[in-house]
CSV table of C-alpha atoms in Angstrom, one decimal:
chain,number,residue,atom,x,y,z
A,16,MET,CA,2.3,-20.6,-1.8
A,17,PRO,CA,-1.2,-20.7,-0.2
A,18,THR,CA,-3.9,-18.4,-1.7
A,19,SER,CA,-4.3,-16.5,1.6
A,20,VAL,CA,-0.6,-15.7,1.7
A,21,LYS,CA,-0.6,-14.6,-1.9
A,22,LYS,CA,-3.5,-12.3,-1.2
A,23,ILE,CA,-1.8,-10.8,1.8
A,24,THR,CA,1.4,-10.3,-0.3
A,25,VAL,CA,-0.6,-8.5,-2.9
A,26,TYR,CA,-2.3,-6.3,-0.3
A,27,LEU,CA,1.0,-5.5,1.3
A,28,LEU,CA,2.6,-4.7,-2.1
A,29,LEU,CA,-0.3,-2.3,-2.8
A,30,ALA,CA,0.0,-0.8,0.6
A,31,LEU,CA,3.8,-0.3,0.3
A,32,ALA,CA,3.3,1.3,-3.0
A,33,LEU,CA,0.8,3.7,-1.6
A,34,SER,CA,3.0,4.4,1.4
A,35,SER,CA,6.0,5.1,-0.7
A,36,ALA,CA,3.9,7.6,-2.7
A,37,GLY,CA,2.8,9.3,0.5
A,38,VAL,CA,-0.8,8.2,-0.1
A,39,PHE,CA,-2.8,6.5,2.6
A,40,ALA,CA,-6.4,6.8,1.4
A,41,LEU,CA,-7.7,4.3,-1.2
A,42,THR,CA,-8.8,5.9,-4.5
A,43,VAL,CA,-12.1,5.1,-6.2
A,44,GLN,CA,-10.2,3.0,-8.8
A,45,GLU,CA,-8.5,1.0,-6.1
A,46,GLN,CA,-11.8,0.3,-4.4
A,47,ALA,CA,-13.4,-0.7,-7.7
A,48,ASN,CA,-10.7,-3.4,-7.9
A,49,PHE,CA,-12.1,-5.0,-4.8
A,50,PHE,CA,-15.0,-6.3,-6.9
A,51,VAL,CA,-13.0,-8.3,-9.4
A,52,ASN,CA,-12.3,-12.0,-9.5
A,53,SER,CA,-9.2,-13.6,-10.9
A,54,GLY,CA,-8.6,-12.5,-14.5
A,55,GLU,CA,-11.1,-9.7,-14.4
A,56,THR,CA,-10.5,-5.9,-14.6
A,57,ALA,CA,-12.5,-3.0,-13.1
A,58,SER,CA,-13.0,0.6,-13.8
A,59,ALA,CA,-14.9,3.4,-12.1
A,60,VAL,CA,-17.0,6.0,-14.0
A,61,GLN,CA,-18.3,9.1,-12.3
A,62,ALA,CA,-22.1,9.5,-12.4
A,63,GLY,CA,-23.2,12.7,-10.7
A,64,ALA,CA,-22.2,12.4,-7.0
A,65,TYR,CA,-21.6,8.6,-7.5
A,66,TYR,CA,-19.2,6.3,-9.2
A,67,VAL,CA,-20.4,3.3,-11.2
A,68,VAL,CA,-18.1,0.3,-11.0
A,69,LEU,CA,-17.7,-1.8,-14.1
A,70,VAL,CA,-16.2,-5.3,-14.0
A,71,ASN,CA,-15.1,-6.4,-17.5
A,72,GLY,CA,-17.3,-3.6,-18.9
A,73,VAL,CA,-20.4,-4.7,-17.0
A,74,GLU,CA,-22.0,-2.4,-14.5
A,75,THR,CA,-21.6,-4.1,-11.1
A,76,ALA,CA,-21.8,-1.6,-8.2
A,77,VAL,CA,-22.1,2.0,-7.2
A,78,LEU,CA,-19.7,3.8,-4.9
A,79,LYS,CA,-20.5,6.9,-2.9
A,80,PRO,CA,-17.9,9.3,-1.5
A,81,VAL,CA,-17.8,9.6,2.2
A,82,GLY,CA,-15.1,11.9,3.5
A,83,ASN,CA,-11.9,10.6,1.9
A,84,ASP,CA,-13.3,7.2,1.6
A,85,PHE,CA,-16.0,5.4,-0.5
A,86,THR,CA,-18.9,3.3,0.6
A,87,ILE,CA,-20.8,0.6,-1.4
A,88,VAL,CA,-24.4,1.8,-2.2
A,89,GLN,CA,-27.1,-0.8,-1.4
A,90,SER,CA,-30.2,1.4,-1.7
A,91,GLN,CA,-32.4,1.0,-4.7
A,92,GLY,CA,-33.2,4.7,-4.6
A,93,GLU,CA,-29.5,5.6,-4.8
A,94,PHE,CA,-29.0,3.0,-7.5
A,95,THR,CA,-31.7,4.8,-9.6
A,96,VAL,CA,-30.2,8.2,-9.0
A,97,ALA,CA,-26.7,7.1,-9.9
A,98,VAL,CA,-27.8,5.1,-13.0
A,99,GLN,CA,-29.9,8.0,-14.3
A,100,ALA,CA,-26.9,10.3,-14.3
A,101,TYR,CA,-24.7,7.5,-15.8
A,102,SER,CA,-27.1,6.8,-18.6
A,103,GLN,CA,-27.6,10.4,-19.4
A,104,ASN,CA,-23.9,10.8,-19.8
A,105,VAL,CA,-23.8,7.7,-22.1
A,106,PHE,CA,-26.6,9.0,-24.2
A,107,GLN,CA,-25.2,12.5,-24.7
A,108,ASN,CA,-21.5,11.6,-25.0
A,109,ASP,CA,-21.4,8.2,-26.6
A,110,LEU,CA,-24.7,7.3,-28.3
A,111,LYS,CA,-25.9,10.4,-30.0
A,112,PRO,CA,-22.6,11.2,-31.7
A,113,ALA,CA,-22.4,7.5,-33.0
A,114,VAL,CA,-26.0,7.3,-34.4
A,115,PRO,CA,-25.3,8.8,-37.9
A,116,GLY,CA,-22.5,6.3,-38.6
A,117,ILE,CA,-24.6,3.4,-37.2
A,118,GLU,CA,-27.6,4.2,-39.4
A,119,SER,CA,-25.5,4.5,-42.5
A,120,THR,CA,-23.8,1.1,-41.9
A,121,PHE,CA,-27.1,-0.6,-41.1
A,122,ASP,CA,-28.8,0.8,-44.2
A,123,SER,CA,-26.1,-0.8,-46.3
A,124,LEU,CA,-26.6,-4.1,-44.4
A,125,LYS,CA,-30.4,-4.2,-44.4
A,126,GLY,CA,-30.8,-4.9,-48.1
A,127,ILE,CA,-28.1,-7.7,-48.0
A,128,VAL,CA,-29.7,-9.6,-45.2
A,129,ASP,CA,-33.2,-9.1,-46.5
A,130,THR,CA,-32.2,-10.6,-49.8
A,131,CYS,CA,-30.4,-13.6,-48.3
A,132,LEU,CA,-33.3,-14.3,-46.0
A,133,LYS,CA,-35.8,-14.3,-48.8
A,134,GLY,CA,-33.7,-16.6,-51.0
A,135,SER,CA,-33.0,-19.0,-48.2
A,136,LYS,CA,-36.6,-19.4,-47.3
A,137,TRP,CA,-37.6,-19.9,-50.9
A,138,PHE,CA,-35.0,-22.6,-51.4
A,139,SER,CA,-35.8,-24.4,-48.2
A,140,PHE,CA,-39.5,-24.6,-48.6
A,141,ASN,CA,-39.8,-24.7,-52.4
A,142,ALA,CA,-36.8,-26.7,-53.5
A,143,THR,CA,-37.4,-28.2,-57.0
A,144,ARG,CA,-35.0,-29.8,-59.4
A,145,GLY,CA,-36.6,-31.7,-62.1
A,146,GLY,CA,-40.0,-32.3,-60.6
A,147,VAL,CA,-41.6,-33.5,-57.3
A,148,TYR,CA,-39.7,-36.7,-57.1
A,149,VAL,CA,-36.4,-35.1,-57.3
A,150,ALA,CA,-37.5,-32.4,-54.9
A,151,TYR,CA,-38.5,-35.1,-52.5
A,152,ASN,CA,-35.2,-36.9,-52.7
A,153,VAL,CA,-33.2,-33.6,-52.2
A,154,ARG,CA,-35.2,-33.0,-49.1
A,155,TYR,CA,-35.1,-36.5,-47.6
A,156,ASP,CA,-32.0,-38.1,-49.1
A,157,PRO,CA,-28.8,-37.0,-47.3
A,158,PHE,CA,-26.7,-39.7,-48.9
A,159,HIS,CA,-27.2,-38.6,-52.5
A,160,TRP,CA,-27.7,-34.9,-51.8
A,161,PRO,CA,-25.7,-34.2,-48.7
A,162,LYS,CA,-25.0,-30.5,-49.4
A,163,GLU,CA,-28.5,-29.6,-50.5
A,164,TRP,CA,-30.0,-31.7,-47.7
A,165,GLY,CA,-27.9,-29.9,-45.1
A,166,ALA,CA,-28.7,-26.5,-46.4
A,167,ILE,CA,-32.5,-27.2,-46.5
A,168,HIS,CA,-32.7,-28.5,-43.0
A,169,TYR,CA,-30.4,-25.9,-41.4
A,170,ILE,CA,-32.6,-23.2,-42.8
A,171,GLU,CA,-35.8,-25.0,-41.8
A,172,ASP,CA,-34.6,-25.4,-38.2
A,173,ASN,CA,-33.3,-21.9,-37.7
A,174,VAL,CA,-34.9,-19.5,-40.1
A,175,TYR,CA,-37.9,-18.4,-37.9
A,176,ALA,CA,-35.6,-17.4,-35.0
A,177,PHE,CA,-33.2,-15.8,-37.4
A,178,GLU,CA,-36.0,-13.8,-39.0
A,179,ASP,CA,-37.3,-12.7,-35.6
A,180,SER,CA,-33.9,-11.5,-34.6
A,181,TRP,CA,-33.5,-9.6,-37.8
A,182,ASN,CA,-36.9,-7.9,-37.4
A,183,SER,CA,-36.0,-6.9,-33.9
A,184,ALA,CA,-32.8,-5.4,-35.1
A,185,LYS,CA,-34.6,-3.4,-37.8
A,186,ALA,CA,-37.3,-2.2,-35.4
A,187,GLY,CA,-34.6,-1.1,-32.8
A,188,MET,CA,-32.7,0.9,-35.4
A,189,GLU,CA,-35.9,2.6,-36.6
A,190,SER,CA,-36.9,3.5,-33.1
A,191,LEU,CA,-33.4,4.8,-32.3
A,192,ALA,CA,-33.5,7.1,-35.3
A,193,SER,CA,-36.7,8.7,-34.1
A,194,SER,CA,-35.9,9.0,-30.3
A,195,LEU,CA,-32.8,11.1,-30.1
A,196,SER,CA,-34.4,13.4,-27.6
A,197,ASP,CA,-35.2,10.7,-25.1
A,198,ALA,CA,-32.4,8.9,-23.4
A,199,GLU,CA,-34.5,6.1,-22.0
A,200,VAL,CA,-36.2,5.3,-25.3
A,201,ALA,CA,-33.1,5.7,-27.3
A,202,LEU,CA,-31.1,3.3,-25.1
A,203,ALA,CA,-33.9,0.8,-25.1
A,204,ALA,CA,-34.0,0.9,-28.9
A,205,THR,CA,-30.2,0.5,-29.0
A,206,ALA,CA,-30.4,-2.5,-26.8
A,207,ASN,CA,-33.0,-4.1,-29.0
A,208,ALA,CA,-31.0,-3.5,-32.2
A,209,ARG,CA,-27.9,-4.9,-30.6
A,210,GLU,CA,-29.5,-8.0,-29.2
A,211,GLY,CA,-31.2,-8.6,-32.6
A,212,LEU,CA,-27.9,-8.3,-34.5
A,213,LYS,CA,-25.9,-10.7,-32.2
A,214,PRO,CA,-27.6,-13.9,-33.5
A,215,ILE,CA,-27.4,-12.6,-37.1
A,216,ARG,CA,-23.7,-12.2,-36.7
A,217,ALA,CA,-23.4,-15.7,-35.2
A,218,GLN,CA,-25.6,-17.5,-37.7
A,219,TYR,CA,-25.1,-15.7,-41.0
A,220,PRO,CA,-22.0,-17.7,-41.9
A,221,LYS,CA,-24.2,-20.8,-41.9
A,222,TYR,CA,-26.7,-19.2,-44.3
A,223,TYR,CA,-24.0,-18.2,-46.6
A,224,GLU,CA,-22.7,-21.8,-46.5
A,225,ALA,CA,-26.2,-23.1,-47.2
A,226,PHE,CA,-26.3,-20.8,-50.2
A,227,LEU,CA,-23.0,-22.1,-51.6
A,228,ASN,CA,-24.1,-25.7,-51.1
A,229,ALA,CA,-27.5,-25.2,-52.7
A,230,THR,CA,-26.2,-23.4,-55.7
A,231,SER,CA,-23.3,-25.8,-56.2
A,232,SER,CA,-25.6,-28.2,-58.0
A,233,ASN,CA,-28.4,-25.7,-59.0
A,234,GLN,CA,-27.4,-22.1,-59.8
A,235,TYR,CA,-31.1,-21.1,-59.7
A,236,ALA,CA,-31.8,-22.6,-56.3
A,237,TYR,CA,-32.1,-19.1,-54.8
A,238,SER,CA,-34.0,-17.5,-57.7
A,239,ILE,CA,-37.6,-16.6,-57.6
A,240,GLN,CA,-39.2,-16.1,-61.0
A,241,ALA,CA,-35.8,-15.9,-62.5
A,242,LYS,CA,-34.7,-13.2,-60.1
A,243,PRO,CA,-31.8,-14.2,-57.9
A,244,TYR,CA,-31.8,-13.7,-54.1
A,245,PRO,CA,-28.3,-14.6,-53.2
A,246,CYS,CA,-26.5,-14.4,-49.8
A,247,ALA,CA,-23.5,-12.1,-49.9
A,248,PRO,CA,-20.2,-13.3,-48.7
A,249,ASP,CA,-19.9,-13.7,-44.9
A,250,SER,CA,-17.0,-11.3,-44.7
A,251,GLU,CA,-19.1,-8.5,-46.1
A,252,VAL,CA,-22.0,-9.0,-43.7
A,253,SER,CA,-19.9,-9.8,-40.6
A,254,GLY,CA,-17.8,-6.7,-41.1
A,255,LYS,CA,-20.8,-4.4,-41.2
A,256,ILE,CA,-22.4,-6.0,-38.1
A,257,ASP,CA,-19.1,-5.9,-36.2
A,258,SER,CA,-18.8,-2.2,-37.0
A,259,ILE,CA,-22.3,-1.6,-35.5
A,260,LEU,CA,-21.7,-3.8,-32.5
A,261,SER,CA,-18.4,-2.1,-31.7
A,262,ALA,CA,-20.3,1.2,-31.5
A,263,ILE,CA,-23.3,0.0,-29.3
A,264,GLY,CA,-22.2,-3.4,-28.0
A,265,ALA,CA,-21.2,-2.3,-24.5
A,266,SER,CA,-23.4,-3.0,-21.5
A,267,LYS,CA,-23.8,0.8,-20.9
A,268,PHE,CA,-26.0,1.0,-24.0
A,269,ASN,CA,-29.0,-0.5,-22.0
A,270,PRO,CA,-32.0,1.4,-20.6
A,271,PRO,CA,-31.6,2.7,-17.0
A,272,SER,CA,-34.2,0.3,-15.7
A,273,TYR,CA,-32.2,-2.6,-16.9
A,274,LEU,CA,-29.0,-1.3,-15.4
A,275,VAL,CA,-30.5,-0.7,-12.0
A,276,SER,CA,-31.7,-4.3,-11.8
A,277,LEU,CA,-28.3,-5.5,-13.1
A,278,ILE,CA,-26.3,-3.5,-10.6
A,279,SER,CA,-28.6,-4.5,-7.7
A,280,ASN,CA,-28.0,-8.2,-8.5
A,281,LYS,CA,-24.3,-7.8,-9.1
A,282,THR,CA,-23.8,-5.9,-5.9
A,283,ALA,CA,-25.6,-8.5,-3.9
A,284,GLU,CA,-23.3,-11.2,-5.4
A,285,ARG,CA,-20.1,-9.4,-4.7
A,286,PHE,CA,-20.7,-7.2,-1.6
A,287,GLY,CA,-19.2,-9.6,0.9
A,288,GLN,CA,-16.2,-10.2,-1.3
A,289,ALA,CA,-15.6,-6.5,-1.9
A,290,THR,CA,-16.0,-5.6,1.8
A,291,GLN,CA,-13.6,-8.2,2.9
A,292,THR,CA,-11.0,-7.3,0.3
A,293,LYS,CA,-11.3,-3.6,1.3
A,294,GLN,CA,-10.8,-4.5,4.9
A,295,ASN,CA,-7.7,-6.5,4.0
A,296,ALA,CA,-6.3,-3.7,1.9
A,297,THR,CA,-7.0,-1.1,4.6
A,298,GLN,CA,-5.4,-3.2,7.2
A,299,SER,CA,-2.4,-3.8,4.9
A,300,ILE,CA,-1.9,0.0,4.5
A,301,ARG,CA,-1.8,0.3,8.3
A,302,ALA,CA,0.5,-2.7,8.6
A,303,SER,CA,2.8,-1.4,5.9
A,304,GLU,CA,3.5,1.7,7.9
A,305,LEU,CA,4.6,-0.4,10.8
A,306,VAL,CA,6.5,-2.7,8.4
A,307,GLN,CA,8.5,0.2,7.0
A,308,SER,CA,9.4,1.5,10.5
A,309,ALA,CA,10.3,-2.1,11.6
A,310,GLN,CA,12.5,-2.6,8.6
A,311,THR,CA,14.4,0.6,9.3
A,312,LEU,CA,14.8,-0.3,13.0
A,313,ASN,CA,16.0,-3.8,12.0
A,314,ALA,CA,18.6,-2.3,9.7
A,315,ASN,CA,19.8,0.2,12.3
A,316,PHE,CA,20.3,-2.5,14.9
A,317,SER,CA,21.9,-4.8,12.4
A,318,SER,CA,24.4,-2.2,11.5
A,319,LEU,CA,25.4,-2.3,15.2
A,320,GLY,CA,25.7,-6.0,15.2
A,321,VAL,CA,22.4,-6.9,16.8
A,322,THR,CA,19.7,-9.1,15.3
A,323,LEU,CA,16.2,-8.7,16.6
A,324,ASP,CA,14.9,-12.3,16.2
A,325,LYS,CA,11.9,-11.9,18.5
A,326,PHE,CA,11.0,-8.6,17.0
A,327,GLN,CA,11.1,-10.0,13.5
A,328,SER,CA,8.9,-12.9,14.6
A,329,ASP,CA,6.4,-10.3,16.0
A,330,LEU,CA,6.5,-8.5,12.6
A,331,THR,CA,5.7,-11.7,10.8
A,332,ASP,CA,2.7,-12.3,13.1
A,333,LEU,CA,1.4,-8.9,12.4
A,334,GLN,CA,1.6,-9.4,8.6
A,335,ASN,CA,-0.1,-12.8,8.9
A,336,SER,CA,-2.9,-11.2,10.9
A,337,VAL,CA,-4.0,-9.0,8.0
A,338,GLY,CA,-7.6,-9.9,7.1
A,339,THR,CA,-8.2,-11.8,10.4
A,340,ASN,CA,-10.0,-10.9,13.6
A,341,SER,CA,-6.7,-10.7,15.5
A,342,PHE,CA,-5.4,-7.8,13.4
A,343,GLU,CA,-6.4,-5.0,15.7
A,344,ASN,CA,-4.9,-6.7,18.8
A,345,GLN,CA,-1.7,-7.6,16.9
A,346,THR,CA,-1.4,-4.0,15.6
A,347,ALA,CA,-1.7,-2.6,19.2
A,348,VAL,CA,0.8,-5.0,20.6
A,349,PHE,CA,3.3,-4.5,17.8
A,350,SER,CA,3.0,-0.7,17.8
A,351,ALA,CA,3.9,-0.7,21.5
A,352,ARG,CA,6.8,-3.0,21.0
A,353,LEU,CA,8.1,-1.0,18.0
A,354,GLU,CA,8.0,2.2,20.1
A,355,LYS,CA,9.8,0.4,22.9
A,356,TYR,CA,12.6,-0.8,20.5
A,357,GLN,CA,12.9,2.6,18.9
A,358,GLY,CA,13.7,4.1,22.4
A,359,LEU,CA,16.1,1.2,23.1
A,360,TYR,CA,17.9,1.9,19.9
A,361,VAL,CA,18.7,5.4,21.0
A,362,GLN,CA,19.8,4.1,24.4
A,363,TYR,CA,21.9,1.3,22.9
A,364,ASN,CA,23.6,3.7,20.5
A,365,ALA,CA,24.4,6.0,23.3
A,366,THR,CA,25.8,3.1,25.4
A,367,LEU,CA,28.0,2.0,22.6
A,368,PHE,CA,29.4,5.5,22.3
A,369,SER,CA,30.1,5.6,26.0
A,370,LEU,CA,31.8,2.2,26.0
A,371,ASN,CA,33.9,3.2,23.0
A,372,ARG,CA,34.8,6.4,24.7
A,373,ALA,CA,35.8,4.5,27.8
A,374,GLN,CA,37.9,2.1,25.9
A,375,GLY,CA,39.7,4.9,24.1
A,376,ALA,CA,40.3,6.8,27.4
A,377,LEU,CA,41.5,3.6,29.1
A,378,THR,CA,43.9,2.8,26.3
A,379,ASN,CA,45.4,6.3,26.6
A,380,ALA,CA,45.7,6.0,30.3
A,381,SER,CA,47.4,2.6,30.0
A,382,ASN,CA,49.9,4.0,27.5
A,383,ARG,CA,50.8,6.9,29.8
A,384,TYR,CA,50.9,5.1,33.2
A,385,GLY,CA,51.3,1.5,32.2
A,386,GLY,CA,49.0,-1.4,32.5
A,387,SER,CA,50.4,-2.3,36.0
A,388,ASP,CA,49.1,1.0,37.4
A,389,ASP,CA,46.5,-0.1,40.0
A,390,ARG,CA,44.1,2.7,38.9
A,391,VAL,CA,44.3,1.5,35.3
A,392,SER,CA,43.8,-2.1,36.3
A,393,ASP,CA,40.8,-1.2,38.3
A,394,LEU,CA,39.3,0.7,35.4
A,395,LYS,CA,40.0,-2.2,33.0
A,396,ARG,CA,38.2,-4.5,35.4
A,397,ARG,CA,35.2,-2.3,35.4
A,398,LEU,CA,35.2,-1.9,31.6
A,399,ASP,CA,35.5,-5.7,31.2
A,400,GLN,CA,32.4,-6.1,33.4
A,401,ALA,CA,30.6,-3.4,31.4
A,402,ASN,CA,31.3,-5.3,28.1
A,403,VAL,CA,29.9,-8.5,29.7
A,404,GLU,CA,26.8,-6.6,30.5
A,405,LEU,CA,26.7,-5.3,26.9
A,406,ARG,CA,26.7,-8.8,25.5
A,407,GLU,CA,23.9,-9.8,27.9
A,408,SER,CA,22.0,-6.7,26.7
A,409,GLN,CA,22.4,-7.8,23.1
A,410,SER,CA,21.0,-11.2,24.0
A,411,LEU,CA,18.0,-9.7,25.7
A,412,LEU,CA,17.4,-7.5,22.7
A,413,LYS,CA,17.5,-10.5,20.4
A,414,THR,CA,15.2,-12.6,22.5
A,415,GLY,CA,12.8,-9.7,23.3
A,416,LYS,CA,13.3,-9.9,27.1
A,417,LEU,CA,13.1,-6.2,27.5
A,418,GLU,CA,11.8,-6.0,31.0
A,419,VAL,CA,15.2,-6.9,32.5
A,420,LEU,CA,17.2,-4.7,30.2
A,421,ASN,CA,19.0,-1.7,31.8
A,422,LEU,CA,20.8,0.2,29.1
A,423,PRO,CA,20.7,3.5,30.9
A,424,GLY,CA,22.6,2.0,33.9
A,425,LEU,CA,25.2,0.5,31.6
A,426,ASN,CA,25.6,3.8,29.8
A,427,GLU,CA,26.0,5.6,33.1
A,428,ASN,CA,28.7,3.1,34.2
A,429,ALA,CA,30.6,3.4,30.9
A,430,THR,CA,30.5,7.2,31.1
A,431,SER,CA,31.9,7.1,34.6
A,432,ILE,CA,34.7,4.8,33.5
A,433,ALA,CA,35.5,7.2,30.6
A,434,VAL,CA,35.5,10.3,32.7
A,435,THR,CA,37.7,8.7,35.3
A,436,ALA,CA,40.2,7.5,32.7
A,437,GLU,CA,40.2,10.8,30.9
A,438,ASN,CA,41.0,12.7,34.2
A,439,LEU,CA,43.6,10.3,35.5
A,440,GLN,CA,46.8,12.2,36.7
A,441,PRO,CA,50.3,11.1,37.4
A,442,LYS,CA,50.7,9.9,41.0
A,443,GLU,CA,53.4,12.5,41.8
A,444,ASN,CA,50.9,15.2,41.1
A,445,GLN,CA,48.3,13.6,43.3
A,446,PHE,CA,47.9,13.8,47.1
A,447,ASP,CA,46.0,11.1,48.7
A,448,LEU,CA,44.0,11.7,51.8
A,449,VAL,CA,46.7,10.3,54.1
A,450,THR,CA,49.3,12.6,52.8
A,451,ILE,CA,47.0,15.6,53.1
A,452,GLY,CA,46.2,14.5,56.6
A,453,VAL,CA,49.8,14.3,57.6
A,454,VAL,CA,50.6,17.7,56.2
A,455,ILE,CA,47.7,19.2,58.0
A,456,LEU,CA,48.8,17.5,61.3
A,457,VAL,CA,52.4,18.7,61.0
A,458,LEU,CA,51.3,22.2,60.3
A,459,ALA,CA,49.0,22.1,63.2
A,460,LEU,CA,51.8,20.9,65.5
A,461,LEU,CA,54.2,23.6,64.4
A,462,VAL,CA,51.7,26.3,64.9
A,463,GLY,CA,50.7,24.9,68.3
A,464,GLY,CA,54.3,24.6,69.4
A,465,PHE,CA,55.1,28.1,68.4
A,466,LEU,CA,52.2,29.5,70.3
A,467,TYR,CA,53.0,27.4,73.4
A,468,LEU,CA,56.7,28.6,73.5
A,469,ARG,CA,55.7,32.2,73.1
A,470,LYS,CA,53.3,31.9,76.0
A,471,ARG,CA,56.0,30.4,78.3
A,472,GLN,CA,58.8,33.1,77.7
A,473,PRO,CA,59.5,35.3,81.0
A,474,PRO,CA,58.9,39.1,81.0
A,475,GLN,CA,62.1,41.3,80.5
A,476,ALA,CA,63.3,44.1,83.0
A,477,GLU,CA,62.8,47.7,82.0
A,478,ARG,CA,65.9,49.0,80.6
A,479,PRO,CA,67.3,52.5,81.9
A,480,ARG,CA,66.4,55.4,79.8
A,481,ILE,CA,69.2,56.8,77.8
A,482,PHE,CA,68.8,60.4,77.3
A,483,GLY,CA,70.4,62.1,74.5
A,484,GLY,CA,70.2,65.6,76.2
A,485,ASN,CA,73.0,68.2,76.8
A,486,SER,CA,75.5,68.5,79.6
A,487,ASP,CA,73.3,70.7,81.7
A,488,GLU,CA,70.6,68.1,81.9
A,489,ILE,CA,73.2,65.5,82.9
A,490,GLU,CA,74.5,67.7,85.7
A,491,GLN,CA,71.1,68.2,87.1
A,492,MET,CA,70.6,64.4,87.5
A,493,ASP,CA,71.0,63.0,91.0
A,494,PHE,CA,73.0,59.8,91.0
A,495,GLY,CA,73.2,59.6,94.8
A,496,SER,CA,75.6,60.9,97.4
A,497,GLU,CA,77.7,57.8,97.5
A,498,ASN,CA,79.3,58.6,94.3
A,499,PRO,CA,80.1,62.3,94.5
A,500,ARG,CA,81.5,64.0,91.6
A,501,GLY,CA,85.2,64.8,92.2
């Protein structure tokens, strides 16, 4: 896998972890990690209003909080302020409590190294074994006196530097003991003691070896006026030095002036790297949000039998753009596409529901009225065409040709089919327009005929009045003379 892909994968994993935790701002520890190279580790230590970044325990940069983010300090003035606070914390919390133990261990070491150094110098420069001639041969004859010769010349070649280092360590320890009220002086003294002890720790095994070689043939080789000045076993000396170095060996036990210079140089070396790495991680966090939404959308469509090939390709392009100049544009394009697809998912789901509803309603209608019913046949034809449009829509979703997609229209058509099928009635219960028209026409003719006949009927003659009176009234009536009453 290419390195760039590996880095992107790491950034995305980090981003996904942050997103899953509901955290979208990079912490100071996460930003400290931007300064590391392969195999290194980083930590961030608060120093007043700042944070000092240590890479493998070495002060490398200073971060300053800005809102919910952190910026890399580049000002010498701010370096100084941050380091002063940092060194004061080291002095008060780490160095002062450790001084009594350090002094005790060093006191037990001082006499051992002083004795070994004195005996070594005596042997190397004053070696005698039976007179001048023998001393000459021991010094210059590696074939007959290999052990002694090696011891003499190792000491001669290295003892001055060894002694200088030892004197520096002693001076540093003496200064440390007398400066526990001044952080700057105490840390400088600690640094001197530490740097003096490092070569002693590295070289002492050779001095002990020289002592063993010299005394293997002459037990008095390290004696001055019959008083022995031996070198103690390496394990005894190394253990004491290791104990001291473990207490004051860290880079933080340096004077502030040294740390300011160190941080300034380290920041200059790694500023570009840290800035680029932070940009990549920040972009990855933004991308991860889109990735999660896209994965959910893909899963939703997949559950409905649709694969979004073009959309997945766009997602891959977005992921590959992390750390490049095209990221912002890719993010904008993909965000818009994601939003479009999310809306289409709602439409597609609704369309499937309507088509399923239509299919169910049509099946019921077919069971009731038979598949040969012309109304059922027409609805089936419409539904078949709608399913063809659905398959075309699935293809458009897959290939990303969204501009010609019309899911709302398909959904409306499917809903219409469903409603029609659900409301289908038996034919005997239905009147078509022709039947209704005929009924209306017949009724109109009947009413018109009735009115016409009534208008054509002749008027009737007035019937005689029939009186229901008594006999006197009848007698008074005149029915004419032609019919006299007899």
